[in-house]
Amino acid sequence: MSGYGKGEVRSADGTTIGYRRWGDGPALILLHGGMLASQHLTGLAEALADAFTVCVPDRRGRGLSGGHGGEYGVAREVEDVRALIAETGANRIFGLSSGGLVALRTALAVPELERVALYEPPLDAAGSMPLDWLPRFEREIAAGRTGAALVTALKGMEVEPVLGRVPRFVLTPLMAIAGRAGREPSGDDVPIEALVPTQRFDIRLVQEMAGTAEEYASVPAQVLLLGGARSPAYLRAALSRLAAVLPHARSVTFPRLGHSGPTNDGRPLVVAAALRDFFTADPGRPARPDGAGR
């Protein structure tokens, strides 16, 4: 992995937001999703670093950044991104999953954003996102059973189809071992054990933004909606709803990808190709709606 620089900004409530930085060029912000940190988007960042100054923050509550704070919600996350925009001059942003929710809400609040790319934001409509697993997850976190909680979240959200076919009694000890192995992170990386409990805050964003699709009809930015054909139906439905509401939106579906497509565990180079086309398109020419059929 090539080297990266680091920076930090101070959000409106005083929270420090730290970020990793690659490349040289127009600024581009990448926002990770739930149970992830900036370390999981390094492949995507490096693939775009020859054309952009890529800034990947640890969203609050993780790694280089401060805690969630007592009044956590989407407004705090938007303030964090505002601080990054003010520091970097970015007018382009990408968000994965709950990071996509943050990017979407920021696009509504910050008209300076010209191009916004969203990969499967879990925008809930009429209870479309499964959340019946959440009480069990909370109990397991409270009991310190991080591996079990990870299994509960992954099975409940249905984002990893293979895991859905593996019994819990097989998965839980494997996840517990993985968590213990990751207790000593490398460099700025955040251990798995520290990331799993943060999922409760990302679910809070999902709940807060549920039923808000119509509000994004006034987003002025060009928006690229990205998703994988192997992802759960409720995520594909959220993208379809946004495509119908957003005034300047185009969609790309990756036939061979699922929800983790942009991460290091997915196929970040494939996603980067679509993002490069979108973010480098001439302002007077809309980005192509294809170019990602791999």
Short mmCIF file of the C-alpha atoms (twelve columns), coordinates in Angstrom:
data_MODEL
# 
_entry.id   MODEL 
# 
loop_
_atom_site.group_PDB 
_atom_site.id 
_atom_site.type_symbol 
_atom_site.label_atom_id 
_atom_site.label_alt_id 
_atom_site.label_comp_id 
_atom_site.label_asym_id 
_atom_site.label_seq_id 
_atom_site.Cartn_x 
_atom_site.Cartn_y 
_atom_site.Cartn_z 
_atom_site.pdbx_PDB_model_num 
ATOM 1   C CA . MET A 1   0.000   0.000   0.000   1 
ATOM 2   C CA . SER A 2   1.332   3.400   -0.896  1 
ATOM 3   C CA . GLY A 3   1.774   6.038   1.741   1 
ATOM 4   C CA . TYR A 4   -0.812  8.616   2.674   1 
ATOM 5   C CA . GLY A 5   -0.835  11.903  4.501   1 
ATOM 6   C CA . LYS A 6   -3.090  12.827  7.372   1 
ATOM 7   C CA . GLY A 7   -5.087  15.875  8.318   1 
ATOM 8   C CA . GLU A 8   -7.768  16.918  10.735  1 
ATOM 9   C CA . VAL A 9   -10.514 19.499  11.022  1 
ATOM 10  C CA . ARG A 10  -12.663 20.697  13.873  1 
ATOM 11  C CA . SER A 11  -16.401 20.199  13.470  1 
ATOM 12  C CA . ALA A 12  -19.025 22.699  14.637  1 
ATOM 13  C CA . ASP A 13  -19.416 21.006  18.042  1 
ATOM 14  C CA . GLY A 14  -15.653 20.914  18.580  1 
ATOM 15  C CA . THR A 15  -15.173 17.260  17.628  1 
ATOM 16  C CA . THR A 16  -11.945 16.461  15.787  1 
ATOM 17  C CA . ILE A 17  -12.446 14.736  12.443  1 
ATOM 18  C CA . GLY A 18  -9.257  13.084  11.211  1 
ATOM 19  C CA . TYR A 19  -8.730  11.914  7.663   1 
ATOM 20  C CA . ARG A 20  -6.290  10.137  5.391   1 
ATOM 21  C CA . ARG A 21  -5.189  11.913  2.229   1 
ATOM 22  C CA . TRP A 22  -3.837  10.660  -1.101  1 
ATOM 23  C CA . GLY A 23  -2.940  12.262  -4.416  1 
ATOM 24  C CA . ASP A 24  -2.941  15.728  -5.896  1 
ATOM 25  C CA . GLY A 25  -5.719  17.485  -7.769  1 
ATOM 26  C CA . PRO A 26  -9.318  18.560  -7.133  1 
ATOM 27  C CA . ALA A 27  -10.474 17.428  -3.722  1 
ATOM 28  C CA . LEU A 28  -12.739 14.390  -3.428  1 
ATOM 29  C CA . ILE A 29  -14.220 13.108  -0.153  1 
ATOM 30  C CA . LEU A 30  -14.980 9.399   0.375   1 
ATOM 31  C CA . LEU A 31  -17.270 8.374   3.270   1 
ATOM 32  C CA . HIS A 32  -17.239 4.807   4.593   1 
ATOM 33  C CA . GLY A 33  -20.265 2.896   5.863   1 
ATOM 34  C CA . GLY A 34  -21.209 1.126   9.082   1 
ATOM 35  C CA . MET A 35  -18.755 -1.072  11.017  1 
ATOM 36  C CA . LEU A 36  -16.039 0.330   8.750   1 
ATOM 37  C CA . ALA A 37  -13.392 3.062   8.940   1 
ATOM 38  C CA . SER A 38  -11.157 4.917   6.487   1 
ATOM 39  C CA . GLN A 39  -8.890  1.851   6.299   1 
ATOM 40  C CA . HIS A 40  -11.568 -0.017  4.319   1 
ATOM 41  C CA . LEU A 41  -11.580 2.451   1.422   1 
ATOM 42  C CA . THR A 42  -7.826  2.627   0.818   1 
ATOM 43  C CA . GLY A 43  -8.026  0.631   -2.419  1 
ATOM 44  C CA . LEU A 44  -10.671 2.973   -3.804  1 
ATOM 45  C CA . ALA A 45  -8.710  6.030   -2.673  1 
ATOM 46  C CA . GLU A 46  -5.468  4.842   -4.235  1 
ATOM 47  C CA . ALA A 47  -7.230  4.072   -7.520  1 
ATOM 48  C CA . LEU A 48  -8.450  7.669   -7.724  1 
ATOM 49  C CA . ALA A 49  -5.366  9.407   -6.341  1 
ATOM 50  C CA . ASP A 50  -3.795  10.097  -9.753  1 
ATOM 51  C CA . ALA A 51  -6.686  12.426  -10.609 1 
ATOM 52  C CA . PHE A 52  -7.794  13.806  -7.229  1 
ATOM 53  C CA . THR A 53  -6.707  14.749  -3.755  1 
ATOM 54  C CA . VAL A 54  -8.690  12.004  -2.075  1 
ATOM 55  C CA . CYS A 55  -9.710  12.635  1.538   1 
ATOM 56  C CA . VAL A 56  -11.100 9.695   3.531   1 
ATOM 57  C CA . PRO A 57  -12.183 10.615  7.053   1 
ATOM 58  C CA . ASP A 58  -12.763 8.278   9.922   1 
ATOM 59  C CA . ARG A 59  -16.368 9.215   10.596  1 
ATOM 60  C CA . ARG A 60  -16.877 10.310  14.189  1 
ATOM 61  C CA . GLY A 61  -16.555 7.605   16.803  1 
ATOM 62  C CA . ARG A 62  -13.692 5.872   14.997  1 
ATOM 63  C CA . GLY A 63  -9.932  5.944   14.615  1 
ATOM 64  C CA . LEU A 64  -8.481  9.380   13.902  1 
ATOM 65  C CA . SER A 65  -11.703 11.166  14.891  1 
ATOM 66  C CA . GLY A 66  -13.360 12.055  18.171  1 
ATOM 67  C CA . GLY A 67  -16.401 10.443  19.762  1 
ATOM 68  C CA . HIS A 68  -20.014 10.434  18.598  1 
ATOM 69  C CA . GLY A 69  -21.023 13.005  21.210  1 
ATOM 70  C CA . GLY A 70  -24.143 13.315  23.315  1 
ATOM 71  C CA . GLU A 71  -26.413 14.703  20.594  1 
ATOM 72  C CA . TYR A 72  -25.404 12.429  17.755  1 
ATOM 73  C CA . GLY A 73  -27.462 12.387  14.562  1 
ATOM 74  C CA . VAL A 74  -27.293 13.179  10.895  1 
ATOM 75  C CA . ALA A 75  -26.903 16.916  11.634  1 
ATOM 76  C CA . ARG A 76  -23.586 16.213  13.404  1 
ATOM 77  C CA . GLU A 77  -22.373 14.112  10.475  1 
ATOM 78  C CA . VAL A 78  -23.294 16.867  8.012   1 
ATOM 79  C CA . GLU A 79  -21.398 19.372  10.139  1 
ATOM 80  C CA . ASP A 80  -18.357 17.089  9.997   1 
ATOM 81  C CA . VAL A 81  -18.492 16.986  6.200   1 
ATOM 82  C CA . ARG A 82  -19.035 20.745  6.046   1 
ATOM 83  C CA . ALA A 83  -15.799 21.190  7.990   1 
ATOM 84  C CA . LEU A 84  -13.965 18.921  5.534   1 
ATOM 85  C CA . ILE A 85  -15.395 20.830  2.571   1 
ATOM 86  C CA . ALA A 86  -14.319 24.139  4.091   1 
ATOM 87  C CA . GLU A 87  -10.798 22.780  4.660   1 
ATOM 88  C CA . THR A 88  -10.298 21.046  1.308   1 
ATOM 89  C CA . GLY A 89  -12.542 22.971  -1.091  1 
ATOM 90  C CA . ALA A 90  -14.122 19.680  -2.209  1 
ATOM 91  C CA . ASN A 91  -17.163 19.853  -4.482  1 
ATOM 92  C CA . ARG A 92  -17.252 16.074  -5.095  1 
ATOM 93  C CA . ILE A 93  -18.240 13.393  -2.609  1 
ATOM 94  C CA . PHE A 94  -18.815 9.634   -2.519  1 
ATOM 95  C CA . GLY A 95  -20.636 7.765   0.234   1 
ATOM 96  C CA . LEU A 96  -21.016 4.039   0.868   1 
ATOM 97  C CA . SER A 97  -24.086 2.739   2.734   1 
ATOM 98  C CA . SER A 98  -24.681 4.913   5.826   1 
ATOM 99  C CA . GLY A 99  -21.902 7.155   4.493   1 
ATOM 100 C CA . GLY A 100 -24.160 7.525   1.460   1 
ATOM 101 C CA . LEU A 101 -26.954 8.743   3.727   1 
ATOM 102 C CA . VAL A 102 -24.590 11.369  5.116   1 
ATOM 103 C CA . ALA A 103 -23.480 12.410  1.624   1 
ATOM 104 C CA . LEU A 104 -27.102 12.647  0.485   1 
ATOM 105 C CA . ARG A 105 -28.109 14.823  3.425   1 
ATOM 106 C CA . THR A 106 -25.027 16.984  2.910   1 
ATOM 107 C CA . ALA A 107 -25.956 17.491  -0.749  1 
ATOM 108 C CA . LEU A 108 -29.272 18.936  0.426   1 
ATOM 109 C CA . ALA A 109 -27.573 21.304  2.872   1 
ATOM 110 C CA . VAL A 110 -24.458 22.318  0.907   1 
ATOM 111 C CA . PRO A 111 -25.227 23.569  -2.626  1 
ATOM 112 C CA . GLU A 112 -21.498 23.904  -3.330  1 
ATOM 113 C CA . LEU A 113 -21.380 20.146  -3.873  1 
ATOM 114 C CA . GLU A 114 -21.570 19.670  -7.633  1 
ATOM 115 C CA . ARG A 115 -21.275 15.898  -7.978  1 
ATOM 116 C CA . VAL A 116 -22.437 13.293  -5.469  1 
ATOM 117 C CA . ALA A 117 -22.016 9.521   -5.844  1 
ATOM 118 C CA . LEU A 118 -23.954 7.163   -3.576  1 
ATOM 119 C CA . TYR A 119 -23.415 3.413   -3.233  1 
ATOM 120 C CA . GLU A 120 -26.512 1.752   -1.793  1 
ATOM 121 C CA . PRO A 121 -27.595 4.236   0.891   1 
ATOM 122 C CA . PRO A 122 -30.072 2.363   3.153   1 
ATOM 123 C CA . LEU A 123 -32.847 4.924   2.857   1 
ATOM 124 C CA . ASP A 124 -35.736 3.237   4.613   1 
ATOM 125 C CA . ALA A 125 -39.268 3.558   3.251   1 
ATOM 126 C CA . ALA A 126 -42.232 2.170   5.179   1 
ATOM 127 C CA . GLY A 127 -40.065 -0.262  7.114   1 
ATOM 128 C CA . SER A 128 -38.314 -1.658  4.060   1 
ATOM 129 C CA . MET A 129 -35.007 -2.167  5.889   1 
ATOM 130 C CA . PRO A 130 -34.978 -5.176  8.240   1 
ATOM 131 C CA . LEU A 131 -34.300 -4.037  11.812  1 
ATOM 132 C CA . ASP A 132 -35.817 -6.859  13.855  1 
ATOM 133 C CA . TRP A 133 -32.280 -8.038  14.646  1 
ATOM 134 C CA . LEU A 134 -31.387 -4.815  16.494  1 
ATOM 135 C CA . PRO A 135 -32.541 -5.773  20.040  1 
ATOM 136 C CA . ARG A 136 -30.465 -8.956  19.915  1 
ATOM 137 C CA . PHE A 137 -27.475 -6.974  18.625  1 
ATOM 138 C CA . GLU A 138 -27.796 -4.505  21.524  1 
ATOM 139 C CA . ARG A 139 -27.949 -7.325  24.085  1 
ATOM 140 C CA . GLU A 140 -24.863 -8.984  22.634  1 
ATOM 141 C CA . ILE A 141 -22.915 -5.715  22.623  1 
ATOM 142 C CA . ALA A 142 -23.921 -5.064  26.237  1 
ATOM 143 C CA . ALA A 143 -22.690 -8.545  27.173  1 
ATOM 144 C CA . GLY A 144 -19.360 -8.009  25.416  1 
ATOM 145 C CA . ARG A 145 -20.125 -10.679 22.807  1 
ATOM 146 C CA . THR A 146 -18.736 -8.734  19.855  1 
ATOM 147 C CA . GLY A 147 -18.385 -11.719 17.524  1 
ATOM 148 C CA . ALA A 148 -21.991 -12.747 18.095  1 
ATOM 149 C CA . ALA A 149 -23.157 -9.158  17.572  1 
ATOM 150 C CA . LEU A 150 -21.288 -8.995  14.271  1 
ATOM 151 C CA . VAL A 151 -22.997 -12.173 13.097  1 
ATOM 152 C CA . THR A 152 -26.386 -10.797 14.156  1 
ATOM 153 C CA . ALA A 153 -25.858 -7.561  12.231  1 
ATOM 154 C CA . LEU A 154 -24.561 -9.205  9.063   1 
ATOM 155 C CA . LYS A 155 -27.292 -11.834 8.995   1 
ATOM 156 C CA . GLY A 156 -29.972 -9.294  9.892   1 
ATOM 157 C CA . MET A 157 -29.045 -6.795  7.185   1 
ATOM 158 C CA . GLU A 158 -28.628 -9.592  4.613   1 
ATOM 159 C CA . VAL A 159 -25.680 -7.819  2.988   1 
ATOM 160 C CA . GLU A 160 -23.510 -10.953 2.814   1 
ATOM 161 C CA . PRO A 161 -25.574 -13.693 1.090   1 
ATOM 162 C CA . VAL A 162 -22.981 -16.395 1.763   1 
ATOM 163 C CA . LEU A 163 -23.153 -15.762 5.513   1 
ATOM 164 C CA . GLY A 164 -26.915 -16.170 5.411   1 
ATOM 165 C CA . ARG A 165 -26.450 -19.840 4.523   1 
ATOM 166 C CA . VAL A 166 -23.937 -20.569 7.306   1 
ATOM 167 C CA . PRO A 167 -25.355 -21.513 10.735  1 
ATOM 168 C CA . ARG A 168 -24.758 -19.130 13.638  1 
ATOM 169 C CA . PHE A 169 -22.995 -21.814 15.697  1 
ATOM 170 C CA . VAL A 170 -20.339 -21.969 12.974  1 
ATOM 171 C CA . LEU A 171 -20.032 -18.249 12.302  1 
ATOM 172 C CA . THR A 172 -20.005 -16.890 15.859  1 
ATOM 173 C CA . PRO A 173 -16.736 -18.486 17.056  1 
ATOM 174 C CA . LEU A 174 -15.062 -17.590 13.756  1 
ATOM 175 C CA . MET A 175 -16.072 -13.933 14.135  1 
ATOM 176 C CA . ALA A 176 -14.929 -13.943 17.759  1 
ATOM 177 C CA . ILE A 177 -11.516 -15.247 16.704  1 
ATOM 178 C CA . ALA A 178 -11.311 -12.606 13.969  1 
ATOM 179 C CA . GLY A 179 -12.149 -9.924  16.502  1 
ATOM 180 C CA . ARG A 180 -9.452  -11.047 18.919  1 
ATOM 181 C CA . ALA A 181 -6.928  -11.244 16.103  1 
ATOM 182 C CA . GLY A 182 -7.697  -7.646  15.206  1 
ATOM 183 C CA . ARG A 183 -7.218  -6.200  18.686  1 
ATOM 184 C CA . GLU A 184 -3.771  -4.918  17.771  1 
ATOM 185 C CA . PRO A 185 -4.388  -2.689  14.751  1 
ATOM 186 C CA . SER A 186 -1.695  -1.700  12.325  1 
ATOM 187 C CA . GLY A 187 -0.854  1.990   12.256  1 
ATOM 188 C CA . ASP A 188 -4.028  4.061   12.030  1 
ATOM 189 C CA . ASP A 189 -6.339  1.090   11.455  1 
ATOM 190 C CA . VAL A 190 -9.212  0.500   13.862  1 
ATOM 191 C CA . PRO A 191 -9.681  -3.043  15.279  1 
ATOM 192 C CA . ILE A 192 -12.829 -4.969  14.410  1 
ATOM 193 C CA . GLU A 193 -13.832 -5.153  18.071  1 
ATOM 194 C CA . ALA A 194 -14.004 -1.361  18.219  1 
ATOM 195 C CA . LEU A 195 -15.965 -1.013  14.968  1 
ATOM 196 C CA . VAL A 196 -18.818 -3.454  15.613  1 
ATOM 197 C CA . PRO A 197 -20.437 -1.416  18.447  1 
ATOM 198 C CA . THR A 198 -20.535 1.692   16.232  1 
ATOM 199 C CA . GLN A 199 -23.249 0.058   14.130  1 
ATOM 200 C CA . ARG A 200 -25.880 1.238   16.622  1 
ATOM 201 C CA . PHE A 201 -25.077 4.841   15.623  1 
ATOM 202 C CA . ASP A 202 -25.331 4.095   11.912  1 
ATOM 203 C CA . ILE A 203 -28.726 2.497   12.510  1 
ATOM 204 C CA . ARG A 204 -29.718 5.695   14.273  1 
ATOM 205 C CA . LEU A 205 -29.037 7.524   10.994  1 
ATOM 206 C CA . VAL A 206 -31.186 5.012   9.114   1 
ATOM 207 C CA . GLN A 207 -34.043 5.537   11.555  1 
ATOM 208 C CA . GLU A 208 -33.711 9.316   11.540  1 
ATOM 209 C CA . MET A 209 -33.748 9.536   7.745   1 
ATOM 210 C CA . ALA A 210 -36.509 6.977   7.183   1 
ATOM 211 C CA . GLY A 211 -39.297 8.289   4.975   1 
ATOM 212 C CA . THR A 212 -37.370 11.356  3.808   1 
ATOM 213 C CA . ALA A 213 -36.967 10.449  0.114   1 
ATOM 214 C CA . GLU A 214 -39.214 13.241  -1.148  1 
ATOM 215 C CA . GLU A 215 -37.019 15.864  0.523   1 
ATOM 216 C CA . TYR A 216 -34.207 15.223  -1.963  1 
ATOM 217 C CA . ALA A 217 -36.208 16.482  -4.938  1 
ATOM 218 C CA . SER A 218 -34.473 19.830  -4.409  1 
ATOM 219 C CA . VAL A 219 -30.873 18.523  -4.463  1 
ATOM 220 C CA . PRO A 220 -29.100 20.639  -7.101  1 
ATOM 221 C CA . ALA A 221 -26.072 18.372  -7.625  1 
ATOM 222 C CA . GLN A 222 -25.521 15.782  -10.318 1 
ATOM 223 C CA . VAL A 223 -25.959 12.429  -8.562  1 
ATOM 224 C CA . LEU A 224 -24.640 9.011   -9.512  1 
ATOM 225 C CA . LEU A 225 -26.532 6.119   -7.908  1 
ATOM 226 C CA . LEU A 226 -24.454 2.950   -7.659  1 
ATOM 227 C CA . GLY A 227 -25.408 -0.546  -6.606  1 
ATOM 228 C CA . GLY A 228 -24.616 -4.212  -6.966  1 
ATOM 229 C CA . ALA A 229 -26.943 -6.775  -8.503  1 
ATOM 230 C CA . ARG A 230 -26.040 -9.170  -5.687  1 
ATOM 231 C CA . SER A 231 -27.207 -6.805  -2.934  1 
ATOM 232 C CA . PRO A 232 -30.442 -7.174  -0.941  1 
ATOM 233 C CA . ALA A 233 -33.707 -6.096  -2.570  1 
ATOM 234 C CA . TYR A 234 -34.346 -3.327  -0.018  1 
ATOM 235 C CA . LEU A 235 -31.118 -1.565  -1.036  1 
ATOM 236 C CA . ARG A 236 -31.989 -1.805  -4.725  1 
ATOM 237 C CA . ALA A 237 -35.446 -0.433  -3.903  1 
ATOM 238 C CA . ALA A 238 -33.901 2.553   -2.112  1 
ATOM 239 C CA . LEU A 239 -31.824 3.355   -5.189  1 
ATOM 240 C CA . SER A 240 -34.897 3.124   -7.418  1 
ATOM 241 C CA . ARG A 241 -36.800 5.478   -5.131  1 
ATOM 242 C CA . LEU A 242 -33.984 8.010   -5.182  1 
ATOM 243 C CA . ALA A 243 -33.695 7.730   -8.965  1 
ATOM 244 C CA . ALA A 244 -37.340 8.727   -9.232  1 
ATOM 245 C CA . VAL A 245 -36.971 11.678  -6.851  1 
ATOM 246 C CA . LEU A 246 -33.581 13.257  -7.523  1 
ATOM 247 C CA . PRO A 247 -33.762 15.756  -10.396 1 
ATOM 248 C CA . HIS A 248 -30.264 15.102  -11.795 1 
ATOM 249 C CA . ALA A 249 -29.595 11.421  -11.145 1 
ATOM 250 C CA . ARG A 250 -28.222 8.534   -13.175 1 
ATOM 251 C CA . SER A 251 -27.815 4.924   -12.146 1 
ATOM 252 C CA . VAL A 252 -25.167 2.219   -12.578 1 
ATOM 253 C CA . THR A 253 -25.591 -1.401  -11.537 1 
ATOM 254 C CA . PHE A 254 -22.560 -3.663  -11.159 1 
ATOM 255 C CA . PRO A 255 -23.688 -7.197  -12.127 1 
ATOM 256 C CA . ARG A 256 -21.052 -9.035  -10.086 1 
ATOM 257 C CA . LEU A 257 -20.907 -6.858  -6.981  1 
ATOM 258 C CA . GLY A 258 -22.695 -6.749  -3.658  1 
ATOM 259 C CA . HIS A 259 -22.860 -4.233  -0.839  1 
ATOM 260 C CA . SER A 260 -19.128 -4.379  -0.101  1 
ATOM 261 C CA . GLY A 261 -18.181 -3.601  -3.721  1 
ATOM 262 C CA . PRO A 262 -16.271 -0.342  -3.059  1 
ATOM 263 C CA . THR A 263 -14.300 -1.696  -0.091  1 
ATOM 264 C CA . ASN A 264 -10.946 -3.435  -0.063  1 
ATOM 265 C CA . ASP A 265 -12.821 -6.742  0.280   1 
ATOM 266 C CA . GLY A 266 -14.859 -6.026  -2.862  1 
ATOM 267 C CA . ARG A 267 -13.744 -4.791  -6.262  1 
ATOM 268 C CA . PRO A 268 -12.709 -1.179  -5.649  1 
ATOM 269 C CA . LEU A 269 -11.034 -0.800  -9.061  1 
ATOM 270 C CA . VAL A 270 -14.337 -1.516  -10.815 1 
ATOM 271 C CA . VAL A 271 -16.162 1.061   -8.708  1 
ATOM 272 C CA . ALA A 272 -13.292 3.535   -9.150  1 
ATOM 273 C CA . ALA A 273 -13.669 3.378   -12.942 1 
ATOM 274 C CA . ALA A 274 -17.300 4.489   -12.712 1 
ATOM 275 C CA . LEU A 275 -16.439 7.200   -10.189 1 
ATOM 276 C CA . ARG A 276 -13.581 8.515   -12.310 1 
ATOM 277 C CA . ASP A 277 -15.876 8.904   -15.319 1 
ATOM 278 C CA . PHE A 278 -18.510 10.662  -13.211 1 
ATOM 279 C CA . PHE A 279 -16.230 12.976  -11.269 1 
ATOM 280 C CA . THR A 280 -14.126 14.007  -14.283 1 
ATOM 281 C CA . ALA A 281 -17.043 14.619  -16.666 1 
ATOM 282 C CA . ASP A 282 -17.225 18.084  -18.176 1 
ATOM 283 C CA . PRO A 283 -19.627 20.246  -16.123 1 
ATOM 284 C CA . GLY A 284 -21.737 20.788  -19.229 1 
ATOM 285 C CA . ARG A 285 -21.863 17.073  -20.034 1 
ATOM 286 C CA . PRO A 286 -23.646 14.611  -17.778 1 
ATOM 287 C CA . ALA A 287 -21.738 11.526  -16.763 1 
ATOM 288 C CA . ARG A 288 -22.464 8.383   -18.757 1 
ATOM 289 C CA . PRO A 289 -25.043 6.083   -17.130 1 
ATOM 290 C CA . ASP A 290 -23.108 3.002   -18.234 1 
ATOM 291 C CA . GLY A 291 -19.427 2.073   -18.080 1 
ATOM 292 C CA . ALA A 292 -19.691 -0.273  -15.121 1 
ATOM 293 C CA . GLY A 293 -21.095 -3.489  -16.479 1 
ATOM 294 C CA . ARG A 294 -18.392 -5.701  -14.995 1 
# 
